[in-house]
CSV table of C-alpha atoms and ligand atoms in Angstrom, one decimal:
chain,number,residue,atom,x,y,z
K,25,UNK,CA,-10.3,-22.8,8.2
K,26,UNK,CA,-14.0,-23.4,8.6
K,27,UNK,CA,-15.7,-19.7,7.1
K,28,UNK,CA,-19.0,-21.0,9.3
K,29,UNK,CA,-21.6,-17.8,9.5
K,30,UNK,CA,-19.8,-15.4,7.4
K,31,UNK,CA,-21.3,-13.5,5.1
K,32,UNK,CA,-19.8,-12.5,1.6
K,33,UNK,CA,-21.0,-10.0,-0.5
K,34,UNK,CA,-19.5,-11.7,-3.7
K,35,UNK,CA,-19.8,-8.7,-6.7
K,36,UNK,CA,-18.7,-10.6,-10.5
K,37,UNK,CA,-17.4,-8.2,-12.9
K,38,UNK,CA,-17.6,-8.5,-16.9
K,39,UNK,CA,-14.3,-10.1,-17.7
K,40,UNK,CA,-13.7,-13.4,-19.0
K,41,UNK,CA,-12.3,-14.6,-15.6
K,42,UNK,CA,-15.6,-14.4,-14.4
K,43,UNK,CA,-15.4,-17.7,-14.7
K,44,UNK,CA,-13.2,-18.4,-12.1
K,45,UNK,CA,-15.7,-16.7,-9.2
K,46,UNK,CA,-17.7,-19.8,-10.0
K,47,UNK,CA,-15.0,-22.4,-8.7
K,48,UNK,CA,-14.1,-19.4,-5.7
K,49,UNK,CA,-17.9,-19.2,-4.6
K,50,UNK,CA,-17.9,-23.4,-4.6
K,51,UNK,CA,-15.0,-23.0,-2.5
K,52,UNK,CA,-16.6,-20.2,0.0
K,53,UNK,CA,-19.4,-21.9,0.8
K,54,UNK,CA,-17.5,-25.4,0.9
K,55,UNK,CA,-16.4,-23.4,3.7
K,56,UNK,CA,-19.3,-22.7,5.6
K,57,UNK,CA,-19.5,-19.2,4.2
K,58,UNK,CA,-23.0,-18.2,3.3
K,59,UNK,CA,-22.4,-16.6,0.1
K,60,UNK,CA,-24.5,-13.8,-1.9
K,61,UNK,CA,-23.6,-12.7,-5.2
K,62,UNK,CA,-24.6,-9.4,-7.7
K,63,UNK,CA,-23.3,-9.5,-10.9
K,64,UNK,CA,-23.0,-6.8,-13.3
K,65,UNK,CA,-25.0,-6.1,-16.3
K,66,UNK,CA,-21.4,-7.1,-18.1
K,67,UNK,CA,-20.9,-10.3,-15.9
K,68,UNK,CA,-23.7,-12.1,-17.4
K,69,UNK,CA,-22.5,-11.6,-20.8
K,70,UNK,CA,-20.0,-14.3,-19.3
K,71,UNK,CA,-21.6,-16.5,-17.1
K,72,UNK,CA,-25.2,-17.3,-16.0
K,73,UNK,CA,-27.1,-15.8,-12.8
K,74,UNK,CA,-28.5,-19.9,-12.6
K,75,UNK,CA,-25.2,-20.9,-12.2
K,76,UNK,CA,-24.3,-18.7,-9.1
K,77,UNK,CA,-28.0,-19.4,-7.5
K,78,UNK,CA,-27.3,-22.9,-7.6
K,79,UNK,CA,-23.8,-23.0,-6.3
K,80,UNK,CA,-24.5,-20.1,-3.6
K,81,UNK,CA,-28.6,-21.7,-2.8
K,82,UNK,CA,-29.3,-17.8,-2.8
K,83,UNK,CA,-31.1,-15.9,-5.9
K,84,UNK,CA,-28.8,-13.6,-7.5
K,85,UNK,CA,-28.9,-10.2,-7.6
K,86,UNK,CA,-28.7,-8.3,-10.5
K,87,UNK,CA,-30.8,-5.4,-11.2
K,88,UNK,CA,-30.7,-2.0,-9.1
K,89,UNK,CA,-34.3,-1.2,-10.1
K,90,UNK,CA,-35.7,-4.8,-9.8
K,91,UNK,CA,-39.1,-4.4,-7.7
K,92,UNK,CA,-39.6,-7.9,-6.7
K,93,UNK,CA,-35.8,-8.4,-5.3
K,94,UNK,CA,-36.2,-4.7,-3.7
K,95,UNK,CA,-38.5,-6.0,-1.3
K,96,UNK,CA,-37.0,-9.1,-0.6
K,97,UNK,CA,-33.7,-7.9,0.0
K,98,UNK,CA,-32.5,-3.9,-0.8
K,99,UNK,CA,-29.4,-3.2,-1.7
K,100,UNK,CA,-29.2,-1.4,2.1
K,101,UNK,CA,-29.8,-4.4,3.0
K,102,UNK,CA,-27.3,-7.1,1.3
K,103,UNK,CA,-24.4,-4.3,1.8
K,104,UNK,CA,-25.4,-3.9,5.7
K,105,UNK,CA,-25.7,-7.7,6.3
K,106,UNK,CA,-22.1,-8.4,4.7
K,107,UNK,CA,-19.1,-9.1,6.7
K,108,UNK,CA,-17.0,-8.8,4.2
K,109,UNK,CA,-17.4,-7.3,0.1
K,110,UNK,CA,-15.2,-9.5,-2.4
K,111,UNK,CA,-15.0,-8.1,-5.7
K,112,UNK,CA,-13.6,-10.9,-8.4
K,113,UNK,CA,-12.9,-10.1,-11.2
K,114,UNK,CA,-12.2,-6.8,-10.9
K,115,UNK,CA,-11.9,-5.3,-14.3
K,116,UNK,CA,-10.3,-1.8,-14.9
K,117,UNK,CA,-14.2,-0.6,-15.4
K,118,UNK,CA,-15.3,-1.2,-11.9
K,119,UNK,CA,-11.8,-0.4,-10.3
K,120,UNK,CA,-12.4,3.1,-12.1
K,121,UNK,CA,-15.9,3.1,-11.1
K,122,UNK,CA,-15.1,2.2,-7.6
K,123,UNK,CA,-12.5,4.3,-6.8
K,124,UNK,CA,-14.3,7.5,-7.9
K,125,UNK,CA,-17.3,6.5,-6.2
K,126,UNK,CA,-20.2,6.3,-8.7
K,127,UNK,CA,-23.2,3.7,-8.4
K,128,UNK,CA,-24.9,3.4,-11.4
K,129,UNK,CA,-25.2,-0.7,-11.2
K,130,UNK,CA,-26.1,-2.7,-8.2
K,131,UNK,CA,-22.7,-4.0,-7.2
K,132,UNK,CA,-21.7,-0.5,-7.8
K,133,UNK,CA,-24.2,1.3,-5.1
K,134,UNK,CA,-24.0,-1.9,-2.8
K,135,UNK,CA,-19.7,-1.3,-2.4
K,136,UNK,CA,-20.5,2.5,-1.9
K,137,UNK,CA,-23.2,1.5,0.5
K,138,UNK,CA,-21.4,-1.3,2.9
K,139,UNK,CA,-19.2,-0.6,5.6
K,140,UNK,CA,-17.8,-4.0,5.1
K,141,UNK,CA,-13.9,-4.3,4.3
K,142,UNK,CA,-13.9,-4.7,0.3
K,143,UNK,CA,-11.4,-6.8,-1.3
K,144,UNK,CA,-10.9,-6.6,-4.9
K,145,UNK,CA,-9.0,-9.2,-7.4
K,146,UNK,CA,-8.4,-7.1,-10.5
K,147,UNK,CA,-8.1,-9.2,-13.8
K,148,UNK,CA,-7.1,-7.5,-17.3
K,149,UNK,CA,-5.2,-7.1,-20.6
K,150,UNK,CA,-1.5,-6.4,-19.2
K,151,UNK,CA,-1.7,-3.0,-21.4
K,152,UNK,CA,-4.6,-2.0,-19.2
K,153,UNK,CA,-3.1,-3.1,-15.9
K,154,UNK,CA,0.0,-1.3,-16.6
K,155,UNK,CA,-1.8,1.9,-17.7
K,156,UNK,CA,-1.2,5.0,-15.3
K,157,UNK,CA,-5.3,5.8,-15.0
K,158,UNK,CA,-5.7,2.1,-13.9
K,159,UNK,CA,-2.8,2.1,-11.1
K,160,UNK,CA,-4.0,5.5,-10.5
K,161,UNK,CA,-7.1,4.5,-9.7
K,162,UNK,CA,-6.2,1.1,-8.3
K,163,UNK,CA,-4.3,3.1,-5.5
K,164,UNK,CA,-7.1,5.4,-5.0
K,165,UNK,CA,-9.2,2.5,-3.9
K,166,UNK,CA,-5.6,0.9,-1.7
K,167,UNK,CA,-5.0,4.5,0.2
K,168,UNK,CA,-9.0,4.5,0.9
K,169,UNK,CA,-8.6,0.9,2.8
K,170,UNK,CA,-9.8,-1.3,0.2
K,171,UNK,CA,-7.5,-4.7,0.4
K,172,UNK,CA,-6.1,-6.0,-3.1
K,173,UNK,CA,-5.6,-9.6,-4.2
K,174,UNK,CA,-2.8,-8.8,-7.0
K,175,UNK,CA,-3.6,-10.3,-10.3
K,176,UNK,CA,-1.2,-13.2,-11.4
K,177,UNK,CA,1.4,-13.2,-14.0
K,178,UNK,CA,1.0,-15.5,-17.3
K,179,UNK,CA,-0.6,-16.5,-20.2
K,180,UNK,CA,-3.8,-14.4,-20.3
K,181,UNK,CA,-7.1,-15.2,-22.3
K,182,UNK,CA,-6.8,-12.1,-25.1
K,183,UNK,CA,-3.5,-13.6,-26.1
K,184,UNK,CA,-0.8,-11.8,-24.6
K,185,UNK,CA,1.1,-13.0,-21.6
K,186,UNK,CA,2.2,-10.7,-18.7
K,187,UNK,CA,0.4,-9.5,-15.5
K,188,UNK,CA,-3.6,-9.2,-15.4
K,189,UNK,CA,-4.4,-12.7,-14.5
K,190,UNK,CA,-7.2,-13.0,-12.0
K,191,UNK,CA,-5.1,-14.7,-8.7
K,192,UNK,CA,-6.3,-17.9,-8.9
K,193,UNK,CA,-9.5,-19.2,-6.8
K,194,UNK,CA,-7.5,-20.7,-3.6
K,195,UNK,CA,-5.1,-17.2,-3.5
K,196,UNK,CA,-8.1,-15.2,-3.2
K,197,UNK,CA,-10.1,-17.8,-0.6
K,198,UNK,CA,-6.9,-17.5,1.4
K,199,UNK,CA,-6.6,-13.7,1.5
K,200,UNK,CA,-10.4,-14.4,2.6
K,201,UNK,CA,-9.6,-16.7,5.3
K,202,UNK,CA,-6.1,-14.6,6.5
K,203,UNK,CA,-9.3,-11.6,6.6
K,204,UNK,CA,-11.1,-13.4,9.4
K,205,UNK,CA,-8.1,-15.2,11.3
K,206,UNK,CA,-7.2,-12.2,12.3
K,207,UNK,CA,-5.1,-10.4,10.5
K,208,UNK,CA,-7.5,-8.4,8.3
K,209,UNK,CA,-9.6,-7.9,11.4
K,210,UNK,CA,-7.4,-6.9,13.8
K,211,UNK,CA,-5.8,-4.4,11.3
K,212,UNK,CA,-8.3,-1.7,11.6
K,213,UNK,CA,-7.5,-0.1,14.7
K,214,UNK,CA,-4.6,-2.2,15.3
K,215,UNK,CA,-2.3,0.7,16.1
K,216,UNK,CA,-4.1,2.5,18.5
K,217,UNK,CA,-2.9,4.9,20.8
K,218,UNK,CA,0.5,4.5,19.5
K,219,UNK,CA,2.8,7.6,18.3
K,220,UNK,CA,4.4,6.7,15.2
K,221,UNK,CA,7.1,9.4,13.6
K,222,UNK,CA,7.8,9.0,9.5
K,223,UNK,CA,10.4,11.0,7.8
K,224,UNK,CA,10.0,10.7,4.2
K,225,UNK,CA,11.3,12.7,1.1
K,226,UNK,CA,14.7,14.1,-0.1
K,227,UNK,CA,16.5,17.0,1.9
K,228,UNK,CA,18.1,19.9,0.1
K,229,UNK,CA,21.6,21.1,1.3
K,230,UNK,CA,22.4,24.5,0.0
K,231,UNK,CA,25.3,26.0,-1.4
K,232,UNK,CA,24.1,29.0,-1.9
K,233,UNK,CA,20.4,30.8,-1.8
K,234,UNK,CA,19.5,29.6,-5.3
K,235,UNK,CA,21.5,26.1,-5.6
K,236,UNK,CA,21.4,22.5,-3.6
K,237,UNK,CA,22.5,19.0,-3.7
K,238,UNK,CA,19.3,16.7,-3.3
K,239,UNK,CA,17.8,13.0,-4.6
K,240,UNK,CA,15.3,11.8,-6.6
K,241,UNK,CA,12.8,10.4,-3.7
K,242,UNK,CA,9.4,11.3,-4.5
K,243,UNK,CA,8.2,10.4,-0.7
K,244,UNK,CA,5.9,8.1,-2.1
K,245,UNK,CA,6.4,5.1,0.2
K,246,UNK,CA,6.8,7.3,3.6
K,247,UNK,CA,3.8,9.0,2.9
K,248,UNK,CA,1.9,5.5,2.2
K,249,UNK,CA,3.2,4.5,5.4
K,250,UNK,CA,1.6,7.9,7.5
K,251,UNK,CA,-1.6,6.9,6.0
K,252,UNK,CA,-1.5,3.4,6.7
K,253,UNK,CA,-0.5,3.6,10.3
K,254,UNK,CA,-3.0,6.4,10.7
K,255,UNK,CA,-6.0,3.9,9.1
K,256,UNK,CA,-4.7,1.5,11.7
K,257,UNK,CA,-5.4,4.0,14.6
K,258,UNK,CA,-1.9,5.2,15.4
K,259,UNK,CA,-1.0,9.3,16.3
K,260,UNK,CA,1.1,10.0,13.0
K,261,UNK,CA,3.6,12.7,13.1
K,262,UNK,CA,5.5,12.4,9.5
K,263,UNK,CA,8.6,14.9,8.7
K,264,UNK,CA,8.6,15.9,5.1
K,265,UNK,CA,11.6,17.0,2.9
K,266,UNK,CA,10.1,18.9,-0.3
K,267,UNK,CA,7.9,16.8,-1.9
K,268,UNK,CA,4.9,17.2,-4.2
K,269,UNK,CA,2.3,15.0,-2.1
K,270,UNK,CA,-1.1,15.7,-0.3
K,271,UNK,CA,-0.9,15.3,3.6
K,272,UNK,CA,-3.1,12.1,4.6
K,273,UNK,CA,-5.9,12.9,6.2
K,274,UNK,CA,-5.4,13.1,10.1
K,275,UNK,CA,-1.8,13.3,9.9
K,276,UNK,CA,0.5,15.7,11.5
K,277,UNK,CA,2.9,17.1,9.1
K,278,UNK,CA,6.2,19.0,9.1
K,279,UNK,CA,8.1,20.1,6.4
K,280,UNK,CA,11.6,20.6,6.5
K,281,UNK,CA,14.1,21.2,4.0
K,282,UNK,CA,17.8,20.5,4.8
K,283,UNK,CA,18.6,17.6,6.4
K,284,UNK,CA,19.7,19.3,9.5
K,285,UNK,CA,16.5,20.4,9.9
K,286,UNK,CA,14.9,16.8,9.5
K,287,UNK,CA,17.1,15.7,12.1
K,288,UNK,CA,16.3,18.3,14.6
K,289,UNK,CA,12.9,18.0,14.3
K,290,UNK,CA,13.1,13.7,14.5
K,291,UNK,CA,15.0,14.2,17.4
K,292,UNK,CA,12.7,16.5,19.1
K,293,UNK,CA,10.1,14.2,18.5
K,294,UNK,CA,11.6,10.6,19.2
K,295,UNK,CA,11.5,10.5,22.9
K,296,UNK,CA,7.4,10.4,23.0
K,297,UNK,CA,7.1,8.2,19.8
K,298,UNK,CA,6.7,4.1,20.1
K,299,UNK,CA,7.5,3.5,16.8
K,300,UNK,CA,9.6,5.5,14.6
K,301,UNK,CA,9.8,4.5,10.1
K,302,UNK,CA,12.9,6.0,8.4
K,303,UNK,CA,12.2,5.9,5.0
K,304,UNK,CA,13.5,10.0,3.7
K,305,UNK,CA,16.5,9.4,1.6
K,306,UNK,CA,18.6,12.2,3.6
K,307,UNK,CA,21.3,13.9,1.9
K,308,UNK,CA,24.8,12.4,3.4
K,309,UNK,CA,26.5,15.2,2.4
K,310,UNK,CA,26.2,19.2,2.5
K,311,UNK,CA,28.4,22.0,1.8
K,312,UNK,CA,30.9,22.6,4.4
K,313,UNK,CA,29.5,26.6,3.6
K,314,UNK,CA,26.8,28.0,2.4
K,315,UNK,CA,27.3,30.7,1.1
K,316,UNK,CA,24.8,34.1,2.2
K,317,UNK,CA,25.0,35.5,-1.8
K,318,UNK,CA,24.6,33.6,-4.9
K,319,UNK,CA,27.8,32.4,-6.1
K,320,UNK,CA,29.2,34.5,-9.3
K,321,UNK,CA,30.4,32.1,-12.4
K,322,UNK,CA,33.4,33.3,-13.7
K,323,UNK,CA,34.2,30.3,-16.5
K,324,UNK,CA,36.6,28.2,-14.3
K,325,UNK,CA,36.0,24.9,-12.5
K,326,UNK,CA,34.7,25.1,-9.3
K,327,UNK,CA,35.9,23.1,-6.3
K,328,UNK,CA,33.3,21.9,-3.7
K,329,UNK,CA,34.2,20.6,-0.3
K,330,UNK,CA,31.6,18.7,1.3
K,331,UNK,CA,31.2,17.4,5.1
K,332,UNK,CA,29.4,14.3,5.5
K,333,UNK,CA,25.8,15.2,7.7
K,334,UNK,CA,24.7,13.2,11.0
K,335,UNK,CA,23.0,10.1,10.0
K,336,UNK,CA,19.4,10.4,12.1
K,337,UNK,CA,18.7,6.7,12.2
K,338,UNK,CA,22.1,6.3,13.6
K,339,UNK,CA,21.5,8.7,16.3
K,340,UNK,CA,17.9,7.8,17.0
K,341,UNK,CA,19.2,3.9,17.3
K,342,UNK,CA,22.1,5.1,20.0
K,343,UNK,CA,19.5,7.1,21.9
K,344,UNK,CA,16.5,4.6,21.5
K,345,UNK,CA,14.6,3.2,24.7
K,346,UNK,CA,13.4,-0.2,25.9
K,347,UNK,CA,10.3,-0.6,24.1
K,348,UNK,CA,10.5,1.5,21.0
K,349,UNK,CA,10.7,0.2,17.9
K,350,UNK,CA,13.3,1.6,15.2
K,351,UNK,CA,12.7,1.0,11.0
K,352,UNK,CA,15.2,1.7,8.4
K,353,UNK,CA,15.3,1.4,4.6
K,354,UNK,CA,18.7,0.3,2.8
K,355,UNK,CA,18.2,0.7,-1.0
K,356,UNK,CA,21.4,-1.0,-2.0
K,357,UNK,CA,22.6,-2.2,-5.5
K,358,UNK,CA,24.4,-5.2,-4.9
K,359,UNK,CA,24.3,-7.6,-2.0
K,360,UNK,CA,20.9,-6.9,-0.9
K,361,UNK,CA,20.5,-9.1,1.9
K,362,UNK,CA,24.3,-8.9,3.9
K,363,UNK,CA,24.6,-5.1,3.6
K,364,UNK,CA,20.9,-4.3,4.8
K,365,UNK,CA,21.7,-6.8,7.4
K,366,UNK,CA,24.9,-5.2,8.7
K,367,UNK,CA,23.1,-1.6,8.4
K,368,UNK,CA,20.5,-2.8,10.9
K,369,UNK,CA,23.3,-3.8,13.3
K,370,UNK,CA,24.9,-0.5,12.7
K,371,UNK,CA,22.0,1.3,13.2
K,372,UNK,CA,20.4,-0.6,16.4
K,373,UNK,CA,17.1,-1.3,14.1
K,374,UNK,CA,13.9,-3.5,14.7
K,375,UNK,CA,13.3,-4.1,11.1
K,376,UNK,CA,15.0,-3.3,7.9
K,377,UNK,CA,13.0,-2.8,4.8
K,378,UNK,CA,16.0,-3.7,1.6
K,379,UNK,CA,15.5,-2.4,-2.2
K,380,UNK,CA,17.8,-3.3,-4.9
K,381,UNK,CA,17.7,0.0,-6.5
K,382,UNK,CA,19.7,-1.4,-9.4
K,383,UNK,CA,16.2,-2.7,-10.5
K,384,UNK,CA,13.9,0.0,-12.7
K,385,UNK,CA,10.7,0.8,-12.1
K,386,UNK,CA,10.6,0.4,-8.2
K,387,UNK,CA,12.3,2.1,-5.7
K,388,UNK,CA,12.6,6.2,-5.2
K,389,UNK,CA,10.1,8.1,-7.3
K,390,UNK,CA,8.4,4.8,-8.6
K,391,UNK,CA,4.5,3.7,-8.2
K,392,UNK,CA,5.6,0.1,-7.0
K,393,UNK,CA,8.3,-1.1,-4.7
K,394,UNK,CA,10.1,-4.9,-4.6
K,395,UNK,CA,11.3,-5.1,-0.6
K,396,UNK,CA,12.6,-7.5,1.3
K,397,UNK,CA,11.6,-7.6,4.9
K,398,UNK,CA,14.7,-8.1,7.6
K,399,UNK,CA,14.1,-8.5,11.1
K,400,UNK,CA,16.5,-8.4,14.4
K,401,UNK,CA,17.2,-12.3,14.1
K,402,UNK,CA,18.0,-12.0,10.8
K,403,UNK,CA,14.9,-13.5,8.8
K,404,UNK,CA,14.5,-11.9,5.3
K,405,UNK,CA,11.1,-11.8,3.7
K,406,UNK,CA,11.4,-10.9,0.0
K,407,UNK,CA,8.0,-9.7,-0.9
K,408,UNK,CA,6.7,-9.7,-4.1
K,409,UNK,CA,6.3,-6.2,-6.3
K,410,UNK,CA,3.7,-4.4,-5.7
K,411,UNK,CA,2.3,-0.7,-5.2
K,412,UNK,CA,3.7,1.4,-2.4
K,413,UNK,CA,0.4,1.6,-0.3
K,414,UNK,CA,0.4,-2.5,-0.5
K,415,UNK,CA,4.1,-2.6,0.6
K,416,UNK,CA,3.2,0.1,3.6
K,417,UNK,CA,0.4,-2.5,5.0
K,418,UNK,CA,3.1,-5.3,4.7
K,419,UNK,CA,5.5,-3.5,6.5
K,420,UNK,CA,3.4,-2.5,9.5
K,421,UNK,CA,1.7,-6.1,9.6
K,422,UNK,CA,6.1,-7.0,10.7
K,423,UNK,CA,6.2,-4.1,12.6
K,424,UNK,CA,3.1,-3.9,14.5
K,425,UNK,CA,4.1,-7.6,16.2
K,426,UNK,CA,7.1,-5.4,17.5
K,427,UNK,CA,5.3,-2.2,19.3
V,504,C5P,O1,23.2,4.0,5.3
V,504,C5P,P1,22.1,4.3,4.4
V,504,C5P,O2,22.0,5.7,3.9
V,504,C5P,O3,22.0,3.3,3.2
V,504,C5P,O4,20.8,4.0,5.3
V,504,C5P,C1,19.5,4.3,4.8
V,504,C5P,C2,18.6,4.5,6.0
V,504,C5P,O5,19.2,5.4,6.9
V,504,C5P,C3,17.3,5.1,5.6
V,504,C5P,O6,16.3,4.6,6.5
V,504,C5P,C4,17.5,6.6,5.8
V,504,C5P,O7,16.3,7.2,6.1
V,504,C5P,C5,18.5,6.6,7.0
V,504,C5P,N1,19.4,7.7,6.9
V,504,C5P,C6,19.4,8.7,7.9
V,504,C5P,N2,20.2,9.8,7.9
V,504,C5P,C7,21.2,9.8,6.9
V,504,C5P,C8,21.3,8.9,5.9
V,504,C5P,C9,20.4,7.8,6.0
V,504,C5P,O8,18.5,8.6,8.8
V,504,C5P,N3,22.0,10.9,6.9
């Protein structure tokens, strides 16, 4: 795809990988891409500012304070003329820079300066990738709208081998080029106008006013999905169990607690919605009582009978119009694809999202998820892992061909 009068902001980081941004510029502007690049006072430890002026044709920015190049071009200036801000490498410095907004370099005060999108292609020592601060922050900057090429799995320079890699050169041009097809684009306000309901979170069924039965879900990935469809333009109504999570800005929350509750207020608010996202982990059982006083222990066993509750997908996908579009999660632990498949049947979905659950580290109260995408005709997409907010945009990319 020819990148013929687009402008990239290209900002190098200090890490050895910096490198690699010289091969990615030679292939942007290979491209047609008219490319301009700031490095940081720790990128030219690695490489030169000649070597980017010669591939890009452009003098290099550097310096926040430099007189000569404030004149020529301000920083206002090369962050207002960008259509797009690409940030490789990204080490675990800027990321933390980034996503708590300081600007104490150039590249720095241009990102908090351009209204451009901003991808980033983070590239580290696995320890540090896999540090809480650094996904912290790394989300920060995903929930905020900045786009993520994940960094690559292997053999990396300090030694150890894991994941930290910067993606490699042609991965990031072609998150570049996907960017201005189309997809990137059209993403912004993409959803426009639409009503989408979320329920997300565990439910709690009493047994009696100081005990329940309830899951581990953490809400993560519903709540990841609110704010994504609400960045994309769409009315967001999301239905909450109890969960420890911020509402995203601009969307409508509920709480609820029992899953009786959840399903009453779904139901209430399904007719009007184009799109509803099942992702709460409802409880499929409660009490068949509960009881009005807490229940005594006396030192014997105690038997529990338990009724099975409505399942709300279920009754949503029986009462489901032309034109709205149902999504359900199956987190299964064995035979993934076939029993998400039958569940979408069962359920009269649009799209199924699967998780093997039987895998750590992903899933319920996890930072990352590892789905695979299942649609009406029965095409699975396993994606790759990756943090909740990445696997919400993924999800309504699928979905938003649907609504
Ligand atoms: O059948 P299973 O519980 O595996 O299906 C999971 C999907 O069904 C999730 O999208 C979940 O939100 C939804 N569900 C529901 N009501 C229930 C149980 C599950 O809406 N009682």
């Amino acid at each position: 795809m020819s990148l013929k009068g687009k402008k990239i902001l290209l900002g190098v980081g200090g890490g050895i990988a910096a490198y690699k941004s010289c091969e990615l510029l030679r292939r942007l502007t290979e491209r047609g891409a008219d490319v301009h690049v700031v490095l940081t006072p720790s990128a030219q430890q690695f490489v030169t500012a000649l070597t980017f002026q010669a591939l890009s044709q452009h003098p290099v920015h550097t310096d926040l304070f430099n007189l000569t190049e404030e004149s020529e071009m301000s920083h206002i200036k090369l962050a207002d003329e960008a259509d797009l801000l690409l940030i490789a490498p990204a080490t675990a410095d800027l990321i933390a820079k980034l996503a708590h907004g300081m600007a104490n370099d150039l590249l720095t005060t241009v990102a908090l300066v351009a209204r451009a999108p901003v991808y980033f292609a983070p590239s580290m020592n696995v320890n540090m990738w896999e540090k809480d601060v650094v996904q912290d922050n790394v989300k920060t900057l995903l929930s905020r709208g900045y786009r993520m090429v994940e960094p690559a799995e292997g053999y990396l320079a300090c030694g150890w081998e894991g994941k930290g890699r910067l993606a490699e050169p042609e991965v990031i041009l072609a998150a570049v080029e996907r960017h201005f097809s189309g997809a990137g684009a059209a993403k912004k306000k993409s959803l426009a106008g639409r009503k989408v309901l979320i329920n997300a979170g565990p439910t709690r069924e009493f047994l009696d006013p100081v005990r329940f039965l309830s899951n581990p879900s953490s809400g993560k990935m519903g709540f990841a999905l609110a704010e994504a469809a609400r960045r994309r333009g769409a009315e967001v109504t999301l239905v909450a169990g109890p969960v420890a999570l911020p509402t995203p800005e601009g969307v409508r929350r509920i709480d609820v607690v029992s899953s009786a509750e959840m399903r009453e207020v779904c139901e209430k608010h399904f007719p009007k919605a184009d799109l509803f996202i099942g992702t709460a982990a409802v409880g499929d059982f409660a009490p068949a009582m509960a009881l009005p006083q807490k229940l005594k222990k006396n030192g014997r066993a105690l038997r529990l009978e338990l009724q099975p509750t409505t399942d709300i997908l279920l009754s949503l996908g029986k009462a489901k119009r032309k034109g709205q579009v149902l999504v359900g999660f199956a987190a299964e632990t064995e035979a993934l694809v076939s029993n998400a498949k039958e569940k979408l049947k069962k359920k009269n979905l649009d799209l199924i999202v699967a998780n093997d659950v039987s895998q750590r580290d992903i899933g319920f109260a996890g930072e990352d998820n590892c789905v695979t995408l299942i649609d009406r005709g029965g095409n699975a997409t396993p994606l790759e892992k990756m943090p909740k907010a990445a696997v919400a945009e993924r999800i309504l990319d699928a979905v938003e061909k649907l609504v």
